[in-house]
Amino acid sequence: MRKITKLLLSQRRNIQNLSALVILNFLAAGLFFVTQVKIANVLGKEQFGLLAYGIALGIYGQTLVRYGMDRTLVRDLIHHPERFSELVVASLLLRGILMGVIFIVLFGWKILWQPTDLSWPVIAIAMAYTLKSLDLQPAYDAWHCMARHAVYNMIQRGLYFAIIWAVALTDTRYISMTFIGLVMLFTELFYLILQQNWAFRRIEFGTVKPAFSAMVADMYRSNCKIWLATIAGLSFGTLNQIILKHYSGSGELGSYAASWQIVAAAMLLLTQVSRVGSPALARVTRSEIDGVMRSRFILKYSCIMTATALPISIPLVLFPGVIINAIFEPEYASSLSVLPVMGVYIFIFSLGLVASQYVVSVKMERTYLASVILGGCLSIILCLELIPRMGSLGAALALVIAHGISMGIYWVAMVWHNHQTFVSKS
């Protein structure tokens, strides 16, 4: 009993952060999920497929702008606290430059080529998702202020929920792609103002050296491999949606996107829980920490992630029909076969988060890049083979197989590296 009490007291701060992240982000994910279900049922699967298409483009923009810093910045801020302000400023400058380039390309694509699927509402949705890349989540994580950041995220999701439902309960005819795009832009901008306003008051900008070009260039070079890996990683959950729309149309994508809403909510929850583990994993992977301590931490961390994933993944595998019929309109019944596959994916994803964070923390960038590129290439091949024949089910199978293999490589690399550390210190 004393050991348990001592353990709880020593981990009190992590437990508080974890509790706040789970509760707040569970509520945020729930609000967003309920709202997206309402939107799906109001718009119909054709228009909802276009919404999913805009989100997929936005996730690409978000990934390009973040430049891998969502993976590396927490590690760098913890390993080099004396450069905290400098790293934050350099990351914002680099992201701002990349975002400008993305928006120019997006508007140029629309004005010069005028593709039929790239409407202005789709662009607004893509821009809203791209804007999220300017947040300062890594700084909040390094400060152990995850709960505060979760509050801001909750406010953004709650505001989105309130606006959409206020209009939906008044007259669903006003729920359109244009309206949704404008609401997304407004709530994302409001969220950025909230979280950056508080963070900027804690950052000592006066200590930052004026050599901005050198700072940005250094961050550009140091994150290049991780950035390429994150882009390749989009071949798993995002590119398959674009390929699905190309071969099967926006209606089939709408059916797939309905199931994906459940996965997206689960992934949001898992990602937020893993935010508590990320700084701790960065600390336990320092060179002076022995392999036994690392192994114990990895085991505990994996158990937490599995325990978070199973209550979601098991019902998806066992009761897909009940879930689909209870949530969506009958036109989405074609996504019934997708849900069990997604349930398996959520479980695999929860363990993959642990291994991928470890690989990044110990700076095994080549391994990380190679595994993602391998999995990404496999995903493209599987999508081109399975989607024309199986539609949304083929997209789901391509996701599980390719990403599962990639995350399996992370685990092999993590076990091998930790064993080598153990051997070298014994």
CSV table of N, CA and C in Angstrom, one decimal, residues 60-196:
chain,number,residue,atom,x,y,z
A,60,TYR,N,-3.1,17.5,-45.4
A,60,TYR,CA,-1.8,17.6,-46.1
A,60,TYR,C,-1.1,19.0,-45.9
A,61,GLY,N,-1.9,20.1,-46.0
A,61,GLY,CA,-1.4,21.4,-45.7
A,61,GLY,C,-0.8,21.5,-44.3
A,62,GLN,N,-1.5,21.0,-43.3
A,62,GLN,CA,-1.1,21.0,-42.0
A,62,GLN,C,0.2,20.3,-41.8
A,63,THR,N,0.3,19.1,-42.4
A,63,THR,CA,1.6,18.4,-42.3
A,63,THR,C,2.7,19.0,-42.9
A,64,LEU,N,2.5,19.6,-44.1
A,64,LEU,CA,3.6,20.3,-44.8
A,64,LEU,C,4.1,21.5,-44.0
A,65,VAL,N,3.1,22.3,-43.4
A,65,VAL,CA,3.5,23.5,-42.6
A,65,VAL,C,4.2,23.1,-41.3
A,66,ARG,N,3.7,22.1,-40.6
A,66,ARG,CA,4.4,21.7,-39.3
A,66,ARG,C,5.8,21.2,-39.5
A,67,TYR,N,6.1,20.7,-40.7
A,67,TYR,CA,7.5,20.4,-41.0
A,67,TYR,C,8.2,19.4,-40.0
A,68,GLY,N,7.3,18.5,-39.5
A,68,GLY,CA,7.8,17.5,-38.5
A,68,GLY,C,8.1,18.0,-37.1
A,69,MET,N,7.8,19.3,-36.9
A,69,MET,CA,8.1,19.8,-35.5
A,69,MET,C,7.1,19.4,-34.5
A,70,ASP,N,5.9,18.8,-34.9
A,70,ASP,CA,5.0,18.2,-33.9
A,70,ASP,C,5.6,17.0,-33.3
A,71,ARG,N,6.6,16.4,-34.0
A,71,ARG,CA,7.3,15.2,-33.6
A,71,ARG,C,8.6,15.5,-32.8
A,72,THR,N,9.3,16.6,-33.2
A,72,THR,CA,10.6,16.8,-32.7
A,72,THR,C,10.7,18.0,-31.7
A,73,LEU,N,9.8,18.9,-31.7
A,73,LEU,CA,10.0,20.2,-31.0
A,73,LEU,C,9.9,19.9,-29.4
A,74,VAL,N,9.0,19.0,-29.0
A,74,VAL,CA,9.0,18.7,-27.6
A,74,VAL,C,10.4,18.1,-27.1
A,75,ARG,N,10.9,17.2,-27.9
A,75,ARG,CA,12.2,16.7,-27.6
A,75,ARG,C,13.3,17.7,-27.5
A,76,ASP,N,13.3,18.6,-28.5
A,76,ASP,CA,14.3,19.7,-28.5
A,76,ASP,C,14.2,20.7,-27.4
A,77,LEU,N,12.9,21.0,-27.0
A,77,LEU,CA,12.7,22.0,-25.9
A,77,LEU,C,13.1,21.4,-24.6
A,78,ILE,N,13.0,20.1,-24.4
A,78,ILE,CA,13.4,19.4,-23.2
A,78,ILE,C,14.9,19.2,-23.2
A,79,HIS,N,15.5,18.8,-24.3
A,79,HIS,CA,16.9,18.5,-24.3
A,79,HIS,C,17.7,19.8,-24.3
A,80,HIS,N,17.2,20.9,-24.8
A,80,HIS,CA,17.9,22.2,-24.8
A,80,HIS,C,17.1,23.3,-24.2
A,81,PRO,N,16.8,23.3,-22.9
A,81,PRO,CA,16.0,24.3,-22.3
A,81,PRO,C,16.5,25.7,-22.4
A,82,GLU,N,17.9,25.8,-22.6
A,82,GLU,CA,18.5,27.1,-22.7
A,82,GLU,C,18.2,27.8,-24.0
A,83,ARG,N,17.7,27.0,-25.0
A,83,ARG,CA,17.3,27.6,-26.3
A,83,ARG,C,15.8,27.6,-26.5
A,84,PHE,N,15.0,27.6,-25.4
A,84,PHE,CA,13.6,27.4,-25.5
A,84,PHE,C,13.0,28.5,-26.4
A,85,SER,N,13.2,29.7,-26.1
A,85,SER,CA,12.6,30.8,-26.8
A,85,SER,C,13.0,30.9,-28.3
A,86,GLU,N,14.3,30.6,-28.5
A,86,GLU,CA,14.9,30.6,-29.8
A,86,GLU,C,14.2,29.5,-30.7
A,87,LEU,N,14.0,28.3,-30.1
A,87,LEU,CA,13.4,27.2,-30.9
A,87,LEU,C,12.0,27.5,-31.2
A,88,VAL,N,11.2,28.1,-30.3
A,88,VAL,CA,9.8,28.4,-30.5
A,88,VAL,C,9.7,29.5,-31.6
A,89,VAL,N,10.5,30.5,-31.5
A,89,VAL,CA,10.5,31.6,-32.5
A,89,VAL,C,10.8,31.0,-33.9
A,90,ALA,N,11.9,30.2,-34.0
A,90,ALA,CA,12.3,29.7,-35.3
A,90,ALA,C,11.3,28.8,-35.9
A,91,SER,N,10.6,28.0,-35.0
A,91,SER,CA,9.5,27.1,-35.5
A,91,SER,C,8.4,27.9,-36.1
A,92,LEU,N,8.0,29.0,-35.4
A,92,LEU,CA,6.9,29.9,-35.9
A,92,LEU,C,7.2,30.5,-37.2
A,93,LEU,N,8.5,31.0,-37.3
A,93,LEU,CA,8.9,31.7,-38.5
A,93,LEU,C,8.9,30.7,-39.7
A,94,LEU,N,9.4,29.5,-39.5
A,94,LEU,CA,9.4,28.5,-40.5
A,94,LEU,C,8.0,28.1,-40.9
A,95,ARG,N,7.2,27.9,-40.0
A,95,ARG,CA,5.8,27.5,-40.2
A,95,ARG,C,5.0,28.6,-41.0
A,96,GLY,N,5.3,29.8,-40.6
A,96,GLY,CA,4.6,31.0,-41.3
A,96,GLY,C,5.0,31.1,-42.7
A,97,ILE,N,6.3,30.8,-43.0
A,97,ILE,CA,6.8,30.9,-44.4
A,97,ILE,C,6.1,29.7,-45.2
A,98,LEU,N,6.1,28.5,-44.7
A,98,LEU,CA,5.5,27.4,-45.4
A,98,LEU,C,4.0,27.6,-45.6
A,99,MET,N,3.3,28.2,-44.6
A,99,MET,CA,1.9,28.4,-44.7
A,99,MET,C,1.6,29.3,-45.9
A,100,GLY,N,2.4,30.4,-46.0
A,100,GLY,CA,2.3,31.3,-47.1
A,100,GLY,C,2.4,30.7,-48.4
A,101,VAL,N,3.4,29.8,-48.5
A,101,VAL,CA,3.6,29.0,-49.8
A,101,VAL,C,2.4,28.1,-50.1
A,102,ILE,N,1.9,27.4,-49.1
A,102,ILE,CA,0.7,26.5,-49.3
A,102,ILE,C,-0.5,27.3,-49.7
A,103,PHE,N,-0.8,28.4,-49.1
A,103,PHE,CA,-1.9,29.2,-49.5
A,103,PHE,C,-1.8,29.8,-50.9
A,104,ILE,N,-0.6,30.2,-51.3
A,104,ILE,CA,-0.4,30.7,-52.7
A,104,ILE,C,-0.6,29.6,-53.7
A,105,VAL,N,-0.1,28.4,-53.4
A,105,VAL,CA,-0.3,27.2,-54.3
A,105,VAL,C,-1.8,26.9,-54.4
A,106,LEU,N,-2.5,26.9,-53.2
A,106,LEU,CA,-3.9,26.5,-53.2
A,106,LEU,C,-4.8,27.5,-54.0
A,107,PHE,N,-4.5,28.8,-53.8
A,107,PHE,CA,-5.3,29.8,-54.6
A,107,PHE,C,-4.9,29.8,-56.1
A,108,GLY,N,-3.6,29.5,-56.4
A,108,GLY,CA,-3.2,29.4,-57.7
A,108,GLY,C,-3.8,28.2,-58.5
A,109,TRP,N,-3.9,27.1,-57.7
A,109,TRP,CA,-4.6,25.9,-58.3
A,109,TRP,C,-6.0,26.2,-58.6
A,110,LYS,N,-6.7,26.9,-57.8
A,110,LYS,CA,-8.1,27.2,-58.0
A,110,LYS,C,-8.3,28.2,-59.1
A,111,ILE,N,-7.5,29.3,-59.2
A,111,ILE,CA,-7.7,30.3,-60.1
A,111,ILE,C,-7.3,29.9,-61.5
A,112,LEU,N,-6.1,29.3,-61.6
A,112,LEU,CA,-5.5,29.0,-62.9
A,112,LEU,C,-6.1,27.7,-63.6
A,113,TRP,N,-6.3,26.7,-62.8
A,113,TRP,CA,-6.8,25.4,-63.4
A,113,TRP,C,-8.3,25.2,-63.2
A,114,GLN,N,-8.9,25.8,-62.2
A,114,GLN,CA,-10.3,25.8,-61.9
A,114,GLN,C,-10.9,24.3,-61.9
A,115,PRO,N,-10.3,23.5,-61.0
A,115,PRO,CA,-10.8,22.1,-60.9
A,115,PRO,C,-12.3,22.1,-60.4
A,116,THR,N,-13.1,21.2,-60.9
A,116,THR,CA,-14.5,21.2,-60.5
A,116,THR,C,-14.7,20.9,-59.0
A,117,ASP,N,-13.9,20.0,-58.5
A,117,ASP,CA,-14.0,19.5,-57.1
A,117,ASP,C,-13.5,20.5,-56.1
A,118,LEU,N,-12.6,21.4,-56.5
A,118,LEU,CA,-12.0,22.4,-55.6
A,118,LEU,C,-12.8,23.7,-55.5
A,119,SER,N,-13.9,23.6,-54.9
A,119,SER,CA,-14.8,24.8,-54.7
A,119,SER,C,-14.2,25.7,-53.6
A,120,TRP,N,-14.7,26.9,-53.5
A,120,TRP,CA,-14.3,27.8,-52.5
A,120,TRP,C,-14.6,27.3,-51.1
A,121,PRO,N,-15.8,26.6,-50.8
A,121,PRO,CA,-16.0,26.0,-49.5
A,121,PRO,C,-14.9,25.0,-49.2
A,122,VAL,N,-14.6,24.1,-50.1
A,122,VAL,CA,-13.5,23.1,-49.9
A,122,VAL,C,-12.2,23.8,-49.5
A,123,ILE,N,-11.9,24.9,-50.2
A,123,ILE,CA,-10.6,25.6,-49.9
A,123,ILE,C,-10.7,26.2,-48.5
A,124,ALA,N,-11.9,26.7,-48.1
A,124,ALA,CA,-12.0,27.3,-46.8
A,124,ALA,C,-11.8,26.2,-45.7
A,125,ILE,N,-12.3,25.0,-45.9
A,125,ILE,CA,-12.1,23.9,-45.0
A,125,ILE,C,-10.6,23.5,-44.9
A,126,ALA,N,-10.0,23.4,-46.1
A,126,ALA,CA,-8.6,23.1,-46.2
A,126,ALA,C,-7.7,24.1,-45.4
A,127,MET,N,-8.1,25.4,-45.6
A,127,MET,CA,-7.3,26.5,-44.9
A,127,MET,C,-7.5,26.4,-43.4
A,128,ALA,N,-8.7,26.1,-43.0
A,128,ALA,CA,-9.0,26.0,-41.5
A,128,ALA,C,-8.1,24.9,-40.9
A,129,TYR,N,-8.0,23.8,-41.5
A,129,TYR,CA,-7.2,22.7,-41.0
A,129,TYR,C,-5.7,23.0,-41.1
A,130,THR,N,-5.3,23.7,-42.1
A,130,THR,CA,-3.9,24.1,-42.2
A,130,THR,C,-3.5,25.1,-41.2
A,131,LEU,N,-4.4,26.0,-40.8
A,131,LEU,CA,-4.1,27.0,-39.7
A,131,LEU,C,-3.8,26.4,-38.4
A,132,LYS,N,-4.3,25.2,-38.1
A,132,LYS,CA,-4.0,24.5,-36.9
A,132,LYS,C,-2.6,24.2,-36.7
A,133,SER,N,-1.8,24.2,-37.8
A,133,SER,CA,-0.4,23.9,-37.7
A,133,SER,C,0.4,25.0,-37.0
A,134,LEU,N,-0.2,26.2,-36.8
A,134,LEU,CA,0.5,27.3,-36.1
A,134,LEU,C,0.4,27.2,-34.6
A,135,ASP,N,-0.2,26.2,-34.0
A,135,ASP,CA,-0.4,26.2,-32.6
A,135,ASP,C,0.9,25.9,-31.9
A,136,LEU,N,0.9,26.1,-30.6
A,136,LEU,CA,2.1,25.9,-29.8
A,136,LEU,C,2.0,24.8,-28.8
A,137,GLN,N,1.4,23.7,-29.3
A,137,GLN,CA,1.2,22.5,-28.4
A,137,GLN,C,2.5,22.0,-27.9
A,138,PRO,N,3.6,21.9,-28.7
A,138,PRO,CA,4.9,21.4,-28.1
A,138,PRO,C,5.4,22.2,-26.9
A,139,ALA,N,5.2,23.5,-27.0
A,139,ALA,CA,5.6,24.4,-25.8
A,139,ALA,C,4.8,24.1,-24.6
A,140,TYR,N,3.5,23.9,-24.8
A,140,TYR,CA,2.6,23.6,-23.6
A,140,TYR,C,3.0,22.3,-23.0
A,141,ASP,N,3.3,21.3,-23.9
A,141,ASP,CA,3.7,20.0,-23.4
A,141,ASP,C,5.1,20.0,-22.6
A,142,ALA,N,6.0,20.8,-23.1
A,142,ALA,CA,7.3,21.0,-22.4
A,142,ALA,C,7.1,21.7,-21.1
A,143,TRP,N,6.2,22.6,-21.0
A,143,TRP,CA,5.9,23.3,-19.7
A,143,TRP,C,5.0,22.4,-18.8
A,144,HIS,N,4.6,21.3,-19.2
A,144,HIS,CA,3.6,20.4,-18.5
A,144,HIS,C,2.3,21.2,-18.3
A,145,CYS,N,1.9,22.0,-19.2
A,145,CYS,CA,0.7,22.7,-19.2
A,145,CYS,C,-0.3,22.1,-20.2
A,146,MET,N,-0.3,20.8,-20.3
A,146,MET,CA,-1.2,20.1,-21.2
A,146,MET,C,-2.7,20.4,-20.9
A,147,ALA,N,-3.0,20.5,-19.6
A,147,ALA,CA,-4.4,20.7,-19.2
A,147,ALA,C,-4.9,22.0,-19.8
A,148,ARG,N,-4.1,23.1,-19.7
A,148,ARG,CA,-4.5,24.4,-20.2
A,148,ARG,C,-4.7,24.3,-21.7
A,149,HIS,N,-3.8,23.7,-22.4
A,149,HIS,CA,-4.0,23.6,-23.8
A,149,HIS,C,-5.2,22.8,-24.2
A,150,ALA,N,-5.5,21.8,-23.4
A,150,ALA,CA,-6.7,21.0,-23.6
A,150,ALA,C,-8.0,21.8,-23.4
A,151,VAL,N,-7.9,22.8,-22.4
A,151,VAL,CA,-9.1,23.7,-22.2
A,151,VAL,C,-9.3,24.5,-23.5
A,152,TYR,N,-8.2,25.0,-24.1
A,152,TYR,CA,-8.3,25.8,-25.3
A,152,TYR,C,-8.9,25.0,-26.4
A,153,ASN,N,-8.5,23.8,-26.5
A,153,ASN,CA,-9.0,22.9,-27.6
A,153,ASN,C,-10.5,22.6,-27.3
A,154,MET,N,-10.8,22.4,-26.0
A,154,MET,CA,-12.2,22.2,-25.7
A,154,MET,C,-13.1,23.4,-26.0
A,155,ILE,N,-12.6,24.6,-25.8
A,155,ILE,CA,-13.3,25.8,-26.1
A,155,ILE,C,-13.6,25.9,-27.7
A,156,GLN,N,-12.5,25.6,-28.4
A,156,GLN,CA,-12.7,25.6,-29.9
A,156,GLN,C,-13.7,24.6,-30.4
A,157,ARG,N,-13.6,23.4,-29.9
A,157,ARG,CA,-14.6,22.3,-30.3
A,157,ARG,C,-16.0,22.7,-29.8
A,158,GLY,N,-16.1,23.2,-28.6
A,158,GLY,CA,-17.4,23.6,-28.0
A,158,GLY,C,-18.0,24.8,-28.8
A,159,LEU,N,-17.2,25.7,-29.2
A,159,LEU,CA,-17.7,26.8,-30.0
A,159,LEU,C,-18.2,26.3,-31.4
A,160,TYR,N,-17.5,25.4,-32.0
A,160,TYR,CA,-17.9,24.8,-33.3
A,160,TYR,C,-19.2,24.1,-33.1
A,161,PHE,N,-19.3,23.3,-32.0
A,161,PHE,CA,-20.5,22.6,-31.7
A,161,PHE,C,-21.7,23.5,-31.5
A,162,ALA,N,-21.5,24.6,-30.8
A,162,ALA,CA,-22.6,25.5,-30.5
A,162,ALA,C,-23.1,26.2,-31.7
A,163,ILE,N,-22.2,26.7,-32.6
A,163,ILE,CA,-22.7,27.4,-33.8
A,163,ILE,C,-23.4,26.5,-34.7
A,164,ILE,N,-22.8,25.3,-35.0
A,164,ILE,CA,-23.5,24.3,-35.9
A,164,ILE,C,-24.8,23.9,-35.4
A,165,TRP,N,-24.9,23.6,-34.1
A,165,TRP,CA,-26.2,23.1,-33.6
A,165,TRP,C,-27.2,24.2,-33.4
A,166,ALA,N,-26.8,25.4,-33.2
A,166,ALA,CA,-27.7,26.5,-33.1
A,166,ALA,C,-28.4,26.7,-34.4
A,167,VAL,N,-27.7,26.6,-35.5
A,167,VAL,CA,-28.2,26.8,-36.8
A,167,VAL,C,-29.0,25.5,-37.2
A,168,ALA,N,-28.5,24.3,-36.9
A,168,ALA,CA,-29.2,23.1,-37.2
A,168,ALA,C,-30.6,23.0,-36.6
A,169,LEU,N,-30.7,23.4,-35.3
A,169,LEU,CA,-31.9,23.3,-34.6
A,169,LEU,C,-32.9,24.4,-35.1
A,170,THR,N,-32.4,25.4,-35.7
A,170,THR,CA,-33.2,26.5,-36.2
A,170,THR,C,-33.8,26.1,-37.6
A,171,ASP,N,-32.8,25.8,-38.5
A,171,ASP,CA,-33.3,25.5,-39.9
A,171,ASP,C,-32.1,24.8,-40.6
A,172,THR,N,-32.2,23.5,-40.8
A,172,THR,CA,-31.1,22.7,-41.4
A,172,THR,C,-30.7,23.1,-42.8
A,173,ARG,N,-31.6,23.9,-43.4
A,173,ARG,CA,-31.3,24.4,-44.8
A,173,ARG,C,-30.1,25.3,-44.9
A,174,TYR,N,-29.8,25.9,-43.7
A,174,TYR,CA,-28.6,26.8,-43.7
A,174,TYR,C,-27.3,26.0,-43.5
A,175,ILE,N,-27.4,24.7,-43.2
A,175,ILE,CA,-26.2,23.9,-43.1
A,175,ILE,C,-25.7,23.6,-44.4
A,176,SER,N,-24.6,24.3,-44.9
A,176,SER,CA,-24.1,24.0,-46.2
A,176,SER,C,-22.5,24.0,-46.1
A,177,MET,N,-21.9,23.6,-47.2
A,177,MET,CA,-20.4,23.5,-47.2
A,177,MET,C,-19.8,24.9,-46.9
A,178,THR,N,-20.4,26.0,-47.5
A,178,THR,CA,-19.9,27.3,-47.3
A,178,THR,C,-20.0,27.7,-45.8
A,179,PHE,N,-21.1,27.4,-45.2
A,179,PHE,CA,-21.3,27.8,-43.8
A,179,PHE,C,-20.3,27.0,-42.9
A,180,ILE,N,-20.2,25.7,-43.2
A,180,ILE,CA,-19.3,24.9,-42.4
A,180,ILE,C,-17.8,25.4,-42.5
A,181,GLY,N,-17.4,25.7,-43.8
A,181,GLY,CA,-16.1,26.3,-44.0
A,181,GLY,C,-15.8,27.5,-43.2
A,182,LEU,N,-16.8,28.5,-43.2
A,182,LEU,CA,-16.6,29.7,-42.5
A,182,LEU,C,-16.6,29.5,-41.0
A,183,VAL,N,-17.4,28.6,-40.5
A,183,VAL,CA,-17.4,28.3,-39.0
A,183,VAL,C,-16.0,27.7,-38.6
A,184,MET,N,-15.5,26.8,-39.5
A,184,MET,CA,-14.2,26.2,-39.2
A,184,MET,C,-13.1,27.2,-39.2
A,185,LEU,N,-13.1,28.1,-40.1
A,185,LEU,CA,-12.1,29.2,-40.1
A,185,LEU,C,-12.2,30.1,-38.9
A,186,PHE,N,-13.4,30.5,-38.5
A,186,PHE,CA,-13.6,31.3,-37.4
A,186,PHE,C,-13.1,30.7,-36.1
A,187,THR,N,-13.5,29.4,-35.9
A,187,THR,CA,-13.2,28.8,-34.6
A,187,THR,C,-11.7,28.4,-34.5
A,188,GLU,N,-11.0,28.1,-35.6
A,188,GLU,CA,-9.6,27.8,-35.6
A,188,GLU,C,-8.8,29.1,-35.3
A,189,LEU,N,-9.2,30.2,-35.9
A,189,LEU,CA,-8.5,31.5,-35.6
A,189,LEU,C,-8.7,31.9,-34.1
A,190,PHE,N,-9.9,31.7,-33.6
A,190,PHE,CA,-10.2,32.0,-32.2
A,190,PHE,C,-9.3,31.1,-31.3
A,191,TYR,N,-9.2,29.9,-31.6
A,191,TYR,CA,-8.3,28.9,-30.9
A,191,TYR,C,-6.9,29.3,-30.9
A,192,LEU,N,-6.4,29.7,-32.0
A,192,LEU,CA,-5.0,30.2,-32.1
A,192,LEU,C,-4.7,31.4,-31.3
A,193,ILE,N,-5.6,32.4,-31.3
A,193,ILE,CA,-5.5,33.6,-30.5
A,193,ILE,C,-5.4,33.2,-29.0
A,194,LEU,N,-6.3,32.3,-28.6
A,194,LEU,CA,-6.4,32.0,-27.2
A,194,LEU,C,-5.0,31.4,-26.7
A,195,GLN,N,-4.6,30.3,-27.4
A,195,GLN,CA,-3.4,29.6,-26.9
A,195,GLN,C,-2.1,30.3,-27.1
A,196,GLN,N,-2.0,31.1,-28.2
A,196,GLN,CA,-0.8,31.9,-28.4
A,196,GLN,C,-0.7,33.1,-27.5
